[in-house]
Structure formats: C-alpha cells, structure tokens
Amino acid sequence: QVQLVESGGGLVQAGGSLRLSCAASTRTFSVNDMAWYRQAPGKERELVAGITRGGTRNYADPVKGRFTISRDNTKNTVILQMDSLKPEDTAVYYCYAEIYVWSRRGDYWGQGTQVTVSS
C-alpha cells in the first residue's frame, strides 16, 4: 500500500519560515500531480500549491510570492517552503499525490502536520 509521509511543521513567529516535506513510499508506481492543502479550524480544506510531474506550479492567491513548491521525481518527494508566514497561515497542512497503482488512478493523502504562526 502506498503511503505519504510528511515531516516539518511546528510553531513559528509571524515573518518566519518553515519547510514541509512529503515522501511517497513507492519506487514502483507513477506519481503524477502532487500538492499541499491546508485546513484551518472551522474551514474547509483548501489548495495551497500544486506541482505536476513536469514541474508546472500553481499557487493559491494568499500564498503567492511567499510559498514555493518543488519536487524530486527520483525520490517521489514534494517540498513546501513557506516564508514570510502570517497568523492566517495557521492550519493543518496535508500532502496530496495522484498515484497510479497497477494502472489504477488513486488519490493519496498524508496524515497532516500542524503549522502554527504566532503574532
């Protein structure tokens, strides 16, 4: 079974930086789109940033210019570098990957990691 394992997150003051990492536990199956989502208390889960296998990136408007998404296809990892953090970035961040297992498409999620930005 393929799993997404996240690391990073924590508590940081406003204006600080954090780096989130996520690794898909497969070297066999094709990992296509990867992304980071977040969910704040009382709110719906929202897309933060996404990246295709070819490297095309997209960002939610609130994080443009502050967050950077990157990936390593050889390791099936995705990184979210978060700079100039604001209190409104506080949320649980989830890694996402579209993975074809035996040619069957599936949506995979990490367990979530807490990011807290203090003012």
PDB file of C-alpha atoms in Angstrom:
ATOM      1  CA  GLN A   1       0.000   0.000   0.000  1.00  0.00           C
ATOM      2  CA  VAL A   2       1.366   3.418  -0.930  1.00  0.00           C
ATOM      3  CA  GLN A   3       1.645   5.978   1.856  1.00  0.00           C
ATOM      4  CA  LEU A   4       2.532   9.653   2.015  1.00  0.00           C
ATOM      5  CA  VAL A   5       4.791  10.504   4.932  1.00  0.00           C
ATOM      6  CA  GLU A   6       5.028  14.149   5.962  1.00  0.00           C
ATOM      7  CA  SER A   7       7.607  15.959   8.069  1.00  0.00           C
ATOM      8  CA  GLY A   8       8.169  19.526   9.143  1.00  0.00           C
ATOM      9  CA  GLY A   9       5.646  21.935  10.550  1.00  0.00           C
ATOM     10  CA  GLY A  10       5.574  23.363  14.049  1.00  0.00           C
ATOM     11  CA  LEU A  11       5.322  26.727  15.760  1.00  0.00           C
ATOM     12  CA  VAL A  12       6.887  29.875  14.324  1.00  0.00           C
ATOM     13  CA  GLN A  13       6.521  33.610  14.807  1.00  0.00           C
ATOM     14  CA  ALA A  14       4.981  35.791  12.142  1.00  0.00           C
ATOM     15  CA  GLY A  15       7.523  36.603   9.468  1.00  0.00           C
ATOM     16  CA  GLY A  16       9.361  33.347   9.988  1.00  0.00           C
ATOM     17  CA  SER A  17       9.828  30.327   7.740  1.00  0.00           C
ATOM     18  CA  LEU A  18       9.001  26.637   7.777  1.00  0.00           C
ATOM     19  CA  ARG A  19       9.666  23.782   5.389  1.00  0.00           C
ATOM     20  CA  LEU A  20       7.311  20.875   4.862  1.00  0.00           C
ATOM     21  CA  SER A  21       8.395  17.641   3.233  1.00  0.00           C
ATOM     22  CA  CYS A  22       6.378  14.715   1.948  1.00  0.00           C
ATOM     23  CA  ALA A  23       7.571  11.414   0.534  1.00  0.00           C
ATOM     24  CA  ALA A  24       5.523   8.820  -1.306  1.00  0.00           C
ATOM     25  CA  SER A  25       6.504   5.305  -0.235  1.00  0.00           C
ATOM     26  CA  THR A  26       6.863   3.879  -3.725  1.00  0.00           C
ATOM     27  CA  ARG A  27       9.571   3.490  -6.334  1.00  0.00           C
ATOM     28  CA  THR A  28       7.380   1.282  -8.500  1.00  0.00           C
ATOM     29  CA  PHE A  29       4.261   3.258  -9.284  1.00  0.00           C
ATOM     30  CA  SER A  30       3.873   6.529 -11.158  1.00  0.00           C
ATOM     31  CA  VAL A  31       3.378   9.633  -9.019  1.00  0.00           C
ATOM     32  CA  ASN A  32       1.749  12.343 -11.074  1.00  0.00           C
ATOM     33  CA  ASP A  33       0.385  15.576  -9.600  1.00  0.00           C
ATOM     34  CA  MET A  34       1.490  16.454  -6.071  1.00  0.00           C
ATOM     35  CA  ALA A  35       0.175  19.242  -3.896  1.00  0.00           C
ATOM     36  CA  TRP A  36      -0.220  20.735  -0.453  1.00  0.00           C
ATOM     37  CA  TYR A  37      -3.597  21.535   1.037  1.00  0.00           C
ATOM     38  CA  ARG A  38      -4.460  23.104   4.375  1.00  0.00           C
ATOM     39  CA  GLN A  39      -7.409  23.160   6.695  1.00  0.00           C
ATOM     40  CA  ALA A  40      -7.903  25.773   9.403  1.00  0.00           C
ATOM     41  CA  PRO A  41     -10.340  25.236  12.284  1.00  0.00           C
ATOM     42  CA  GLY A  42     -13.913  25.691  11.133  1.00  0.00           C
ATOM     43  CA  LYS A  43     -12.919  25.993   7.497  1.00  0.00           C
ATOM     44  CA  GLU A  44     -12.867  23.691   4.504  1.00  0.00           C
ATOM     45  CA  ARG A  45      -9.697  22.141   3.188  1.00  0.00           C
ATOM     46  CA  GLU A  46      -8.144  24.357   0.505  1.00  0.00           C
ATOM     47  CA  LEU A  47      -5.406  24.018  -2.064  1.00  0.00           C
ATOM     48  CA  VAL A  48      -2.199  25.834  -1.157  1.00  0.00           C
ATOM     49  CA  ALA A  49       0.088  24.848  -4.018  1.00  0.00           C
ATOM     50  CA  GLY A  50       0.352  22.147  -6.640  1.00  0.00           C
ATOM     51  CA  ILE A  51       3.002  20.831  -8.991  1.00  0.00           C
ATOM     52  CA  THR A  52       2.751  18.476 -11.941  1.00  0.00           C
ATOM     53  CA  ARG A  53       5.253  15.756 -12.703  1.00  0.00           C
ATOM     54  CA  GLY A  54       6.652  18.038 -15.390  1.00  0.00           C
ATOM     55  CA  GLY A  55       7.186  20.858 -12.904  1.00  0.00           C
ATOM     56  CA  THR A  56       4.288  23.191 -13.666  1.00  0.00           C
ATOM     57  CA  ARG A  57       3.342  25.001 -10.466  1.00  0.00           C
ATOM     58  CA  ASN A  58       0.226  26.760  -9.268  1.00  0.00           C
ATOM     59  CA  TYR A  59      -0.402  28.665  -6.044  1.00  0.00           C
ATOM     60  CA  ALA A  60      -3.388  29.932  -4.134  1.00  0.00           C
ATOM     61  CA  ASP A  61      -3.547  33.717  -4.207  1.00  0.00           C
ATOM     62  CA  PRO A  62      -2.940  34.185  -0.436  1.00  0.00           C
ATOM     63  CA  VAL A  63       0.452  32.432  -0.631  1.00  0.00           C
ATOM     64  CA  LYS A  64       1.794  33.700  -3.947  1.00  0.00           C
ATOM     65  CA  GLY A  65       5.226  35.215  -3.542  1.00  0.00           C
ATOM     66  CA  ARG A  66       5.685  33.673  -0.087  1.00  0.00           C
ATOM     67  CA  PHE A  67       5.483  29.906  -0.594  1.00  0.00           C
ATOM     68  CA  THR A  68       7.440  27.751  -3.032  1.00  0.00           C
ATOM     69  CA  ILE A  69       6.576  24.193  -4.027  1.00  0.00           C
ATOM     70  CA  SER A  70       9.151  21.836  -5.514  1.00  0.00           C
ATOM     71  CA  ARG A  71       9.544  18.116  -6.094  1.00  0.00           C
ATOM     72  CA  ASP A  72      12.111  15.425  -6.748  1.00  0.00           C
ATOM     73  CA  ASN A  73      10.742  12.823  -9.138  1.00  0.00           C
ATOM     74  CA  THR A  74      13.607  10.434  -8.441  1.00  0.00           C
ATOM     75  CA  LYS A  75      12.585  10.268  -4.789  1.00  0.00           C
ATOM     76  CA  ASN A  76       8.850  10.957  -5.185  1.00  0.00           C
ATOM     77  CA  THR A  77       9.068  13.824  -2.714  1.00  0.00           C
ATOM     78  CA  VAL A  78       7.412  17.224  -2.611  1.00  0.00           C
ATOM     79  CA  ILE A  79       8.589  20.206  -0.585  1.00  0.00           C
ATOM     80  CA  LEU A  80       6.720  23.314   0.522  1.00  0.00           C
ATOM     81  CA  GLN A  81       8.972  26.173   1.539  1.00  0.00           C
ATOM     82  CA  MET A  82       6.954  28.727   3.480  1.00  0.00           C
ATOM     83  CA  ASP A  83       8.422  32.179   4.032  1.00  0.00           C
ATOM     84  CA  SER A  84       7.029  35.399   5.495  1.00  0.00           C
ATOM     85  CA  LEU A  85       4.484  33.387   7.414  1.00  0.00           C
ATOM     86  CA  LYS A  86       1.376  35.076   8.748  1.00  0.00           C
ATOM     87  CA  PRO A  87      -1.001  34.077  11.567  1.00  0.00           C
ATOM     88  CA  GLU A  88      -3.648  33.330   8.954  1.00  0.00           C
ATOM     89  CA  ASP A  89      -1.408  30.569   7.592  1.00  0.00           C
ATOM     90  CA  THR A  90      -2.106  28.597  10.761  1.00  0.00           C
ATOM     91  CA  ALA A  91      -3.687  25.281   9.763  1.00  0.00           C
ATOM     92  CA  VAL A  92      -3.139  21.576   9.403  1.00  0.00           C
ATOM     93  CA  TYR A  93      -1.241  21.026   6.160  1.00  0.00           C
ATOM     94  CA  TYR A  94      -1.845  17.891   4.097  1.00  0.00           C
ATOM     95  CA  CYS A  95       0.260  16.417   1.340  1.00  0.00           C
ATOM     96  CA  TYR A  96      -1.580  15.042  -1.698  1.00  0.00           C
ATOM     97  CA  ALA A  97      -0.498  12.860  -4.594  1.00  0.00           C
ATOM     98  CA  GLU A  98      -2.171  11.333  -7.597  1.00  0.00           C
ATOM     99  CA  ILE A  99      -0.680   7.863  -7.985  1.00  0.00           C
ATOM    100  CA  TYR A 100      -1.370   5.116 -10.492  1.00  0.00           C
ATOM    101  CA  VAL A 101      -1.133   1.759  -8.745  1.00  0.00           C
ATOM    102  CA  TRP A 102      -1.267  -1.093 -11.278  1.00  0.00           C
ATOM    103  CA  SER A 103      -2.657   1.450 -13.767  1.00  0.00           C
ATOM    104  CA  ARG A 104      -5.495   2.355 -11.446  1.00  0.00           C
ATOM    105  CA  ARG A 105      -5.718   6.021 -10.504  1.00  0.00           C
ATOM    106  CA  GLY A 106      -5.883   6.902  -6.833  1.00  0.00           C
ATOM    107  CA  ASP A 107      -5.852   9.991  -4.605  1.00  0.00           C
ATOM    108  CA  TYR A 108      -3.471   9.705  -1.679  1.00  0.00           C
ATOM    109  CA  TRP A 109      -3.195  11.926   1.392  1.00  0.00           C
ATOM    110  CA  GLY A 110      -0.680  12.397   4.146  1.00  0.00           C
ATOM    111  CA  GLN A 111      -1.636  12.322   7.805  1.00  0.00           C
ATOM    112  CA  GLY A 112      -1.416  16.104   8.182  1.00  0.00           C
ATOM    113  CA  THR A 113       1.053  18.298  10.012  1.00  0.00           C
ATOM    114  CA  GLN A 114       0.227  21.289  12.197  1.00  0.00           C
ATOM    115  CA  VAL A 115       1.586  24.717  11.314  1.00  0.00           C
ATOM    116  CA  THR A 116       1.018  27.444  13.886  1.00  0.00           C
ATOM    117  CA  VAL A 117       2.069  31.042  13.299  1.00  0.00           C
ATOM    118  CA  SER A 118       2.018  33.330  16.299  1.00  0.00           C
ATOM    119  CA  SER A 119       1.584  37.085  16.025  1.00  0.00           C
TER     120      SER A 119
END
